[in-house]
Amino acid sequence: MKIKLAILESDVGYLNRIVSVFGSKYADKLEIYSFTEKDRALSELQPIRADVFLASDSFEIDPKQLPKRCGFSYLVDSAEVELLRGQQTICRFQKADLIYREILSLYAEHAGSMTELKFSDDGCRVVAFASPSGGAGSSTMAAACAMHFAALGRKTLYLNLEPFGSADDYFAGQGQFDMSDIIYALKTRKANISMKVESAVKQDPRGVYFISQAKLALDMLELKTEEILRLISELRLNGSYDYLILDAPFGLDKDALTVLHQAHALVIVGDGTPTSNTKIFRAVTALSMKETNEDTPLINRSVLAYNRFSSKTGAAISNLELRAIGGAPRYEHGTTEQLLAQLSRNQLFEAIFQS
């Protein structure tokens, strides 16, 4: 099923251009209807069962005349205009993919769960990075892993689930939505989450897809376990990604383990120092004991990776149940971008799924 998009625009030149661009780039996702007359557009919305209606700000639209579940927004000249006549706005002078994301967001907010779009599991592999050892750089390792697989041509999304973490520390991309918008959609249960997520996902120039940090850290603290599970499930099942990289908190409580259990592989990160090794050894031992009667224990899907490792200050952990997949040295005096570039070329990520 395609999203039925109706556009009312008095500027025929602009209307033809946007219809042409959408028709070529999103022919498999959008069914487009264009109008230059207000009365005709309003009379056709119901018969064509429009999902989203965009109207130039030169027209005044009464929302009461719109069909139920039809998302609406004015097309305006400036991105600084957020509301017009009490309605949402979309800047007409921006890249087509950004307008398309806002269309998806409108559709998601009004279609709710009443969508017939089909989503299938295309074999997306979920890799979680976490560490019981603070300061080991598990977030950096997760971001580098996402870059590694993206560089190999695998469509990869990095999702930071840490309460105070931020994907924006590692990646940059265009778009106006973020985790706060997704959290709101999850909590209200009114939006189609798959569409809402697609509208919020950005792409870094290096190929990694990501979702920007929540506007407030408190928003992340309001995110419940069942909502995280729903988000992960939507990302897995929408058929878009080869890899989903989770940057997640480590914990042995029920909620933390429930989230980590969504991963096909858990990468536990340490730095080889005595303190780090002790914490990891104790955590892995406790996890093994806790999962003695589990049908699919997480410990069997876990591996150990070393980051910021130095033979002068650290050593590998001995007598540990986990398989070690390798490590990366400490890189001095480099920027975050330089560090990620170095780390992402490490072949240890290829060993995550090797037995």
mmCIF file of C-alpha atoms in Angstrom:
data_model
loop_
_atom_site.group_PDB
_atom_site.id
_atom_site.type_symbol
_atom_site.label_atom_id
_atom_site.label_comp_id
_atom_site.label_asym_id
_atom_site.label_seq_id
_atom_site.Cartn_x
_atom_site.Cartn_y
_atom_site.Cartn_z
ATOM 1 C CA MET A 1 0.000 0.000 0.000
ATOM 2 C CA LYS A 2 1.177 3.508 -0.836
ATOM 3 C CA ILE A 3 0.582 6.699 1.127
ATOM 4 C CA LYS A 4 -1.976 8.787 -0.760
ATOM 5 C CA LEU A 5 -0.628 12.327 -0.871
ATOM 6 C CA ALA A 6 -2.707 15.297 -2.047
ATOM 7 C CA ILE A 7 -0.968 18.607 -2.781
ATOM 8 C CA LEU A 8 -2.758 21.941 -3.286
ATOM 9 C CA GLU A 9 -0.440 24.595 -4.727
ATOM 10 C CA SER A 10 -1.111 27.821 -6.667
ATOM 11 C CA ASP A 11 2.453 27.935 -8.051
ATOM 12 C CA VAL A 12 2.135 25.535 -10.987
ATOM 13 C CA GLY A 13 5.893 25.479 -11.599
ATOM 14 C CA TYR A 14 6.662 24.404 -8.033
ATOM 15 C CA LEU A 15 3.782 21.913 -8.068
ATOM 16 C CA ASN A 16 5.092 20.243 -11.218
ATOM 17 C CA ARG A 17 8.620 20.079 -9.811
ATOM 18 C CA ILE A 18 7.666 18.509 -6.494
ATOM 19 C CA VAL A 19 5.303 16.018 -8.153
ATOM 20 C CA SER A 20 8.066 15.061 -10.582
ATOM 21 C CA VAL A 21 10.677 14.611 -7.846
ATOM 22 C CA PHE A 22 8.380 12.605 -5.592
ATOM 23 C CA GLY A 23 7.219 10.547 -8.551
ATOM 24 C CA SER A 24 10.774 9.571 -9.457
ATOM 25 C CA LYS A 25 12.214 9.063 -5.947
ATOM 26 C CA TYR A 26 9.225 7.619 -4.086
ATOM 27 C CA ALA A 27 7.094 5.995 -6.766
ATOM 28 C CA ASP A 28 6.839 2.838 -4.678
ATOM 29 C CA LYS A 29 5.800 4.709 -1.525
ATOM 30 C CA LEU A 30 3.620 7.642 -2.593
ATOM 31 C CA GLU A 31 0.469 7.913 -4.698
ATOM 32 C CA ILE A 32 0.294 11.622 -5.590
ATOM 33 C CA TYR A 33 -2.693 13.811 -6.438
ATOM 34 C CA SER A 34 -2.096 17.469 -7.354
ATOM 35 C CA PHE A 35 -4.523 20.388 -7.358
ATOM 36 C CA THR A 36 -4.448 24.120 -8.071
ATOM 37 C CA GLU A 37 -8.050 24.856 -6.992
ATOM 38 C CA LYS A 38 -9.078 24.715 -3.342
ATOM 39 C CA ASP A 39 -12.695 23.623 -3.815
ATOM 40 C CA ARG A 40 -11.761 20.777 -6.122
ATOM 41 C CA ALA A 41 -9.012 19.588 -3.802
ATOM 42 C CA LEU A 42 -11.316 19.521 -0.771
ATOM 43 C CA SER A 43 -14.028 17.712 -2.724
ATOM 44 C CA GLU A 44 -11.587 15.027 -3.869
ATOM 45 C CA LEU A 45 -9.899 14.246 -0.540
ATOM 46 C CA GLN A 46 -12.621 11.872 0.607
ATOM 47 C CA PRO A 47 -13.093 9.988 -2.701
ATOM 48 C CA ILE A 48 -9.369 9.367 -3.115
ATOM 49 C CA ARG A 49 -9.065 8.545 0.599
ATOM 50 C CA ALA A 50 -6.127 10.884 1.050
ATOM 51 C CA ASP A 51 -3.726 10.051 3.886
ATOM 52 C CA VAL A 52 -1.824 13.356 3.848
ATOM 53 C CA PHE A 53 -2.885 16.755 2.485
ATOM 54 C CA LEU A 54 -0.381 19.571 1.878
ATOM 55 C CA ALA A 55 -1.683 23.009 0.982
ATOM 56 C CA SER A 56 0.142 26.193 0.031
ATOM 57 C CA ASP A 57 -0.085 28.959 2.625
ATOM 58 C CA SER A 58 -1.846 31.053 -0.019
ATOM 59 C CA PHE A 59 -4.962 28.999 0.743
ATOM 60 C CA GLU A 60 -6.843 28.992 4.058
ATOM 61 C CA ILE A 61 -7.976 25.498 4.974
ATOM 62 C CA ASP A 62 -10.648 24.633 7.527
ATOM 63 C CA PRO A 63 -9.432 21.438 9.265
ATOM 64 C CA LYS A 64 -13.058 20.455 9.897
ATOM 65 C CA GLN A 65 -13.464 19.904 6.152
ATOM 66 C CA LEU A 66 -10.705 17.291 6.059
ATOM 67 C CA PRO A 67 -11.422 13.550 6.180
ATOM 68 C CA LYS A 68 -10.796 11.698 9.429
ATOM 69 C CA ARG A 69 -7.227 10.355 9.728
ATOM 70 C CA CYS A 70 -5.965 12.699 7.003
ATOM 71 C CA GLY A 71 -2.797 14.468 8.105
ATOM 72 C CA PHE A 72 -2.560 18.126 7.131
ATOM 73 C CA SER A 73 0.172 20.757 6.873
ATOM 74 C CA TYR A 74 0.669 24.117 5.196
ATOM 75 C CA LEU A 75 3.561 24.578 2.775
ATOM 76 C CA VAL A 76 5.433 27.756 3.782
ATOM 77 C CA ASP A 77 8.482 29.622 2.509
ATOM 78 C CA SER A 78 10.458 29.724 5.777
ATOM 79 C CA ALA A 79 11.525 26.929 8.109
ATOM 80 C CA GLU A 80 11.204 29.392 10.972
ATOM 81 C CA VAL A 81 7.405 29.352 10.642
ATOM 82 C CA GLU A 82 6.370 26.374 12.763
ATOM 83 C CA LEU A 83 2.620 27.042 12.927
ATOM 84 C CA LEU A 84 0.233 28.814 10.556
ATOM 85 C CA ARG A 85 -3.424 29.377 11.467
ATOM 86 C CA GLY A 86 -2.915 26.875 14.252
ATOM 87 C CA GLN A 87 -1.721 24.106 11.902
ATOM 88 C CA GLN A 88 1.631 22.402 11.297
ATOM 89 C CA THR A 89 3.882 23.695 8.525
ATOM 90 C CA ILE A 90 6.467 22.257 6.150
ATOM 91 C CA CYS A 91 9.061 24.432 4.465
ATOM 92 C CA ARG A 92 8.687 23.990 0.701
ATOM 93 C CA PHE A 93 12.277 25.051 0.024
ATOM 94 C CA GLN A 94 14.253 22.083 1.363
ATOM 95 C CA LYS A 95 15.503 18.779 0.049
ATOM 96 C CA ALA A 96 12.849 16.367 -1.158
ATOM 97 C CA ASP A 97 13.889 13.665 1.294
ATOM 98 C CA LEU A 98 13.368 16.045 4.224
ATOM 99 C CA ILE A 99 9.878 16.937 2.988
ATOM 100 C CA TYR A 100 9.215 13.221 2.535
ATOM 101 C CA ARG A 101 10.191 12.525 6.152
ATOM 102 C CA GLU A 102 7.764 15.161 7.349
ATOM 103 C CA ILE A 103 5.054 13.565 5.215
ATOM 104 C CA LEU A 104 5.821 10.250 6.899
ATOM 105 C CA SER A 105 5.577 11.916 10.301
ATOM 106 C CA LEU A 106 2.172 13.396 9.433
ATOM 107 C CA TYR A 107 0.978 10.029 8.204
ATOM 108 C CA ALA A 108 2.275 8.269 11.310
ATOM 109 C CA GLU A 109 0.513 10.687 13.643
ATOM 110 C CA HIS A 110 -2.865 10.342 11.967
ATOM 111 C CA ALA A 111 -2.891 6.793 10.616
ATOM 112 C CA GLY A 112 -2.149 5.241 14.002
ATOM 113 C CA SER A 113 -2.258 1.462 13.830
ATOM 114 C CA MET A 114 -4.700 1.520 10.898
ATOM 115 C CA THR A 115 -2.015 0.977 8.305
ATOM 116 C CA GLU A 116 -1.904 -1.779 5.698
ATOM 117 C CA LEU A 117 1.768 -1.308 4.937
ATOM 118 C CA LYS A 118 3.628 -4.591 5.051
ATOM 119 C CA PHE A 119 6.801 -5.055 7.044
ATOM 120 C CA SER A 120 8.950 -8.181 7.001
ATOM 121 C CA ASP A 121 11.978 -9.454 8.859
ATOM 122 C CA ASP A 122 14.814 -9.375 6.354
ATOM 123 C CA GLY A 123 17.339 -10.966 8.677
ATOM 124 C CA CYS A 124 18.380 -7.830 10.544
ATOM 125 C CA ARG A 125 21.134 -8.667 13.031
ATOM 126 C CA VAL A 126 21.032 -6.898 16.368
ATOM 127 C CA VAL A 127 24.351 -6.271 18.124
ATOM 128 C CA ALA A 128 24.322 -4.753 21.614
ATOM 129 C CA PHE A 129 27.343 -3.065 23.173
ATOM 130 C CA ALA A 130 27.459 -2.677 26.943
ATOM 131 C CA SER A 131 29.954 -2.726 29.770
ATOM 132 C CA PRO A 132 29.869 -3.231 33.534
ATOM 133 C CA SER A 133 33.170 -1.350 33.513
ATOM 134 C CA GLY A 134 32.714 2.411 33.339
ATOM 135 C CA GLY A 135 34.960 4.402 31.030
ATOM 136 C CA ALA A 136 35.889 1.497 28.762
ATOM 137 C CA GLY A 137 34.474 3.233 25.704
ATOM 138 C CA SER A 138 31.604 0.904 24.849
ATOM 139 C CA SER A 139 29.705 3.770 23.162
ATOM 140 C CA THR A 140 32.686 4.590 20.966
ATOM 141 C CA MET A 141 33.087 0.910 20.141
ATOM 142 C CA ALA A 142 29.389 0.655 19.205
ATOM 143 C CA ALA A 143 29.613 3.712 16.932
ATOM 144 C CA ALA A 144 32.759 2.344 15.286
ATOM 145 C CA CYS A 145 31.041 -0.993 14.710
ATOM 146 C CA ALA A 146 28.176 0.799 12.968
ATOM 147 C CA MET A 147 30.697 2.617 10.757
ATOM 148 C CA HIS A 148 32.487 -0.662 10.014
ATOM 149 C CA PHE A 149 29.393 -2.401 8.682
ATOM 150 C CA ALA A 150 28.190 0.721 6.847
ATOM 151 C CA ALA A 151 31.552 0.906 5.065
ATOM 152 C CA LEU A 152 30.974 -2.655 3.865
ATOM 153 C CA GLY A 153 27.721 -1.571 2.235
ATOM 154 C CA ARG A 154 25.460 -2.956 4.951
ATOM 155 C CA LYS A 155 22.560 -0.695 5.885
ATOM 156 C CA THR A 156 23.258 -0.069 9.562
ATOM 157 C CA LEU A 157 21.412 1.890 12.231
ATOM 158 C CA TYR A 158 23.026 3.005 15.488
ATOM 159 C CA LEU A 159 20.592 3.386 18.394
ATOM 160 C CA ASN A 160 21.781 4.914 21.656
ATOM 161 C CA LEU A 161 19.641 3.715 24.575
ATOM 162 C CA GLU A 162 21.775 5.125 27.369
ATOM 163 C CA PRO A 163 19.841 7.681 29.458
ATOM 164 C CA PHE A 164 22.526 10.343 29.051
ATOM 165 C CA GLY A 165 24.097 9.104 25.827
ATOM 166 C CA SER A 166 23.895 10.797 22.440
ATOM 167 C CA ALA A 167 24.217 9.557 18.886
ATOM 168 C CA ASP A 168 25.026 13.153 17.956
ATOM 169 C CA ASP A 169 28.422 12.783 19.634
ATOM 170 C CA TYR A 170 29.428 10.518 16.742
ATOM 171 C CA PHE A 171 27.139 11.209 13.792
ATOM 172 C CA ALA A 172 25.507 14.154 12.024
ATOM 173 C CA GLY A 173 22.708 14.357 9.503
ATOM 174 C CA GLN A 174 19.766 16.430 8.330
ATOM 175 C CA GLY A 175 16.260 16.204 9.759
ATOM 176 C CA GLN A 176 14.116 17.843 12.407
ATOM 177 C CA PHE A 177 12.880 14.879 14.471
ATOM 178 C CA ASP A 178 14.648 13.080 17.325
ATOM 179 C CA MET A 179 14.204 10.508 20.098
ATOM 180 C CA SER A 180 11.817 12.795 21.977
ATOM 181 C CA ASP A 181 9.390 12.609 19.045
ATOM 182 C CA ILE A 182 9.623 8.821 18.982
ATOM 183 C CA ILE A 183 9.189 8.558 22.753
ATOM 184 C CA TYR A 184 6.069 10.721 22.550
ATOM 185 C CA ALA A 185 4.675 8.500 19.788
ATOM 186 C CA LEU A 186 5.412 5.366 21.811
ATOM 187 C CA LYS A 187 3.689 6.745 24.892
ATOM 188 C CA THR A 188 0.591 8.132 23.194
ATOM 189 C CA ARG A 189 0.155 4.956 21.114
ATOM 190 C CA LYS A 190 -1.556 7.064 18.457
ATOM 191 C CA ALA A 191 1.161 7.093 15.839
ATOM 192 C CA ASN A 192 2.318 4.383 13.481
ATOM 193 C CA ILE A 193 5.718 3.731 15.063
ATOM 194 C CA SER A 194 7.375 2.354 11.943
ATOM 195 C CA MET A 195 6.497 5.487 10.003
ATOM 196 C CA LYS A 196 7.432 7.750 12.900
ATOM 197 C CA VAL A 197 10.830 6.085 13.182
ATOM 198 C CA GLU A 198 11.446 6.344 9.448
ATOM 199 C CA SER A 199 10.662 10.058 9.593
ATOM 200 C CA ALA A 200 13.163 10.571 12.430
ATOM 201 C CA VAL A 201 16.082 8.529 11.118
ATOM 202 C CA LYS A 202 19.006 10.586 9.782
ATOM 203 C CA GLN A 203 22.002 9.470 7.745
ATOM 204 C CA ASP A 204 25.585 10.429 8.461
ATOM 205 C CA PRO A 205 27.801 11.163 5.418
ATOM 206 C CA ARG A 206 29.779 8.031 6.303
ATOM 207 C CA GLY A 207 26.676 5.922 5.731
ATOM 208 C CA VAL A 208 25.455 5.211 9.264
ATOM 209 C CA TYR A 209 21.779 5.763 10.032
ATOM 210 C CA PHE A 210 20.933 7.100 13.472
ATOM 211 C CA ILE A 211 18.363 8.902 15.614
ATOM 212 C CA SER A 212 19.372 12.141 17.287
ATOM 213 C CA GLN A 213 19.412 12.474 21.054
ATOM 214 C CA ALA A 214 16.230 13.350 22.934
ATOM 215 C CA LYS A 215 15.710 17.047 23.586
ATOM 216 C CA LEU A 216 15.933 16.349 27.321
ATOM 217 C CA ALA A 217 17.660 13.487 29.136
ATOM 218 C CA LEU A 218 14.528 13.241 31.270
ATOM 219 C CA ASP A 219 12.652 12.057 28.173
ATOM 220 C CA MET A 220 14.938 9.012 27.998
ATOM 221 C CA LEU A 221 14.378 8.315 31.684
ATOM 222 C CA GLU A 222 10.640 8.145 30.982
ATOM 223 C CA LEU A 223 11.168 5.422 28.375
ATOM 224 C CA LYS A 224 9.820 2.129 29.738
ATOM 225 C CA THR A 225 11.169 -1.312 28.930
ATOM 226 C CA GLU A 226 8.112 -2.365 26.942
ATOM 227 C CA GLU A 227 8.440 0.796 24.859
ATOM 228 C CA ILE A 228 12.107 0.073 24.147
ATOM 229 C CA LEU A 229 11.164 -3.452 23.094
ATOM 230 C CA ARG A 230 8.515 -2.121 20.744
ATOM 231 C CA LEU A 231 10.991 0.294 19.183
ATOM 232 C CA ILE A 232 13.596 -2.433 18.668
ATOM 233 C CA SER A 233 10.953 -4.725 17.213
ATOM 234 C CA GLU A 234 9.795 -2.089 14.729
ATOM 235 C CA LEU A 235 13.370 -1.436 13.615
ATOM 236 C CA ARG A 236 14.019 -5.147 13.175
ATOM 237 C CA LEU A 237 10.840 -5.949 11.330
ATOM 238 C CA ASN A 238 10.540 -3.041 8.928
ATOM 239 C CA GLY A 239 12.939 -4.740 6.528
ATOM 240 C CA SER A 240 15.207 -1.707 6.084
ATOM 241 C CA TYR A 241 18.359 -2.592 8.010
ATOM 242 C CA ASP A 242 21.000 -5.278 7.847
ATOM 243 C CA TYR A 243 22.414 -4.373 11.262
ATOM 244 C CA LEU A 244 20.951 -2.661 14.301
ATOM 245 C CA ILE A 245 23.680 -1.563 16.712
ATOM 246 C CA LEU A 246 22.435 -0.947 20.252
ATOM 247 C CA ASP A 247 24.429 1.179 22.673
ATOM 248 C CA ALA A 248 22.810 -0.011 25.889
ATOM 249 C CA PRO A 249 23.348 0.153 29.656
ATOM 250 C CA PHE A 250 24.650 -3.035 31.278
ATOM 251 C CA GLY A 251 22.661 -4.454 34.159
ATOM 252 C CA LEU A 252 21.542 -7.707 35.744
ATOM 253 C CA ASP A 253 18.078 -6.491 36.710
ATOM 254 C CA LYS A 254 15.057 -7.760 34.815
ATOM 255 C CA ASP A 255 14.561 -4.650 32.681
ATOM 256 C CA ALA A 256 18.187 -4.375 31.556
ATOM 257 C CA LEU A 257 18.419 -8.069 30.708
ATOM 258 C CA THR A 258 15.118 -7.992 28.833
ATOM 259 C CA VAL A 259 16.526 -5.327 26.522
ATOM 260 C CA LEU A 260 19.892 -7.066 26.085
ATOM 261 C CA HIS A 261 18.109 -10.317 25.261
ATOM 262 C CA GLN A 262 16.823 -8.693 22.064
ATOM 263 C CA ALA A 263 20.345 -8.874 20.638
ATOM 264 C CA HIS A 264 21.731 -11.651 18.497
ATOM 265 C CA ALA A 265 25.095 -10.814 20.026
ATOM 266 C CA LEU A 266 26.216 -8.881 23.095
ATOM 267 C CA VAL A 267 29.651 -7.294 23.011
ATOM 268 C CA ILE A 268 30.960 -6.634 26.527
ATOM 269 C CA VAL A 269 33.677 -3.994 26.436
ATOM 270 C CA GLY A 270 36.617 -3.654 28.827
ATOM 271 C CA ASP A 271 39.970 -1.892 28.775
ATOM 272 C CA GLY A 272 42.159 -4.584 30.354
ATOM 273 C CA THR A 273 42.953 -2.656 33.530
ATOM 274 C CA PRO A 274 42.742 -4.545 36.840
ATOM 275 C CA THR A 275 39.635 -2.637 37.897
ATOM 276 C CA SER A 276 37.886 -3.219 34.581
ATOM 277 C CA ASN A 277 38.826 -6.904 34.551
ATOM 278 C CA THR A 278 37.511 -7.437 38.070
ATOM 279 C CA LYS A 279 34.167 -5.810 37.267
ATOM 280 C CA ILE A 280 33.745 -7.783 34.068
ATOM 281 C CA PHE A 281 34.708 -11.076 35.691
ATOM 282 C CA ARG A 282 32.216 -10.550 38.507
ATOM 283 C CA ALA A 283 29.476 -9.400 36.141
ATOM 284 C CA VAL A 284 29.927 -12.318 33.738
ATOM 285 C CA THR A 285 30.001 -14.806 36.606
ATOM 286 C CA ALA A 286 26.800 -13.343 38.017
ATOM 287 C CA LEU A 287 25.145 -13.368 34.592
ATOM 288 C CA SER A 288 26.080 -17.006 34.073
ATOM 289 C CA MET A 289 24.649 -17.984 37.447
ATOM 290 C CA LYS A 290 21.488 -15.956 36.877
ATOM 291 C CA GLU A 291 20.843 -17.625 33.523
ATOM 292 C CA THR A 292 21.438 -21.224 34.590
ATOM 293 C CA ASN A 293 17.877 -22.248 33.723
ATOM 294 C CA GLU A 294 17.337 -19.994 30.723
ATOM 295 C CA ASP A 295 16.363 -21.659 27.430
ATOM 296 C CA THR A 296 18.437 -19.178 25.409
ATOM 297 C CA PRO A 297 21.001 -17.711 27.796
ATOM 298 C CA LEU A 298 22.487 -14.366 26.840
ATOM 299 C CA ILE A 299 25.895 -15.514 28.041
ATOM 300 C CA ASN A 300 26.071 -17.903 25.079
ATOM 301 C CA ARG A 301 25.685 -14.962 22.691
ATOM 302 C CA SER A 302 28.192 -12.718 24.430
ATOM 303 C CA VAL A 303 31.758 -11.886 23.451
ATOM 304 C CA LEU A 304 34.476 -9.750 25.000
ATOM 305 C CA ALA A 305 36.213 -6.859 23.240
ATOM 306 C CA TYR A 306 39.023 -4.706 24.602
ATOM 307 C CA ASN A 307 39.190 -0.992 23.946
ATOM 308 C CA ARG A 308 41.874 1.529 24.914
ATOM 309 C CA PHE A 309 44.065 -1.477 25.676
ATOM 310 C CA SER A 310 47.696 -1.037 26.709
ATOM 311 C CA SER A 311 50.044 -3.874 27.631
ATOM 312 C CA LYS A 312 51.780 -1.468 30.017
ATOM 313 C CA THR A 313 48.714 -0.921 32.185
ATOM 314 C CA GLY A 314 46.524 -3.921 31.499
ATOM 315 C CA ALA A 315 46.169 -7.572 30.615
ATOM 316 C CA ALA A 316 43.618 -9.948 29.181
ATOM 317 C CA ILE A 317 41.192 -11.564 31.608
ATOM 318 C CA SER A 318 42.018 -15.172 32.378
ATOM 319 C CA ASN A 319 39.550 -17.997 33.119
ATOM 320 C CA LEU A 320 36.621 -16.079 31.667
ATOM 321 C CA GLU A 321 33.673 -17.854 30.100
ATOM 322 C CA LEU A 322 33.443 -15.368 27.228
ATOM 323 C CA ARG A 323 35.173 -15.616 23.862
ATOM 324 C CA ALA A 324 37.514 -12.662 23.303
ATOM 325 C CA ILE A 325 37.279 -11.222 19.787
ATOM 326 C CA GLY A 326 40.235 -8.842 19.971
ATOM 327 C CA GLY A 327 40.866 -5.277 20.891
ATOM 328 C CA ALA A 328 41.991 -1.816 19.970
ATOM 329 C CA PRO A 329 44.857 0.212 21.401
ATOM 330 C CA ARG A 330 44.555 3.576 23.064
ATOM 331 C CA TYR A 331 44.616 6.334 20.456
ATOM 332 C CA GLU A 332 46.134 9.531 21.789
ATOM 333 C CA HIS A 333 45.473 13.150 20.829
ATOM 334 C CA GLY A 334 42.931 12.429 18.099
ATOM 335 C CA THR A 335 39.499 13.928 17.508
ATOM 336 C CA THR A 336 36.381 11.808 17.901
ATOM 337 C CA GLU A 337 36.107 11.583 14.128
ATOM 338 C CA GLN A 338 39.725 10.425 13.780
ATOM 339 C CA LEU A 339 39.280 7.912 16.592
ATOM 340 C CA LEU A 340 36.193 6.419 14.969
ATOM 341 C CA ALA A 341 37.924 6.225 11.599
ATOM 342 C CA GLN A 342 40.789 4.230 13.124
ATOM 343 C CA LEU A 343 38.602 2.019 15.269
ATOM 344 C CA SER A 344 36.050 1.278 12.533
ATOM 345 C CA ARG A 345 38.758 -0.358 10.405
ATOM 346 C CA ASN A 346 39.495 -2.918 13.111
ATOM 347 C CA GLN A 347 38.629 -6.449 12.000
ATOM 348 C CA LEU A 348 37.450 -7.469 15.457
ATOM 349 C CA PHE A 349 33.888 -6.608 14.426
ATOM 350 C CA GLU A 350 34.006 -9.370 11.827
ATOM 351 C CA ALA A 351 34.560 -11.864 14.655
ATOM 352 C CA ILE A 352 31.363 -11.035 16.547
ATOM 353 C CA PHE A 353 29.344 -13.763 14.858
ATOM 354 C CA GLN A 354 32.174 -16.241 14.333
ATOM 355 C CA SER A 355 32.018 -19.306 16.526
#
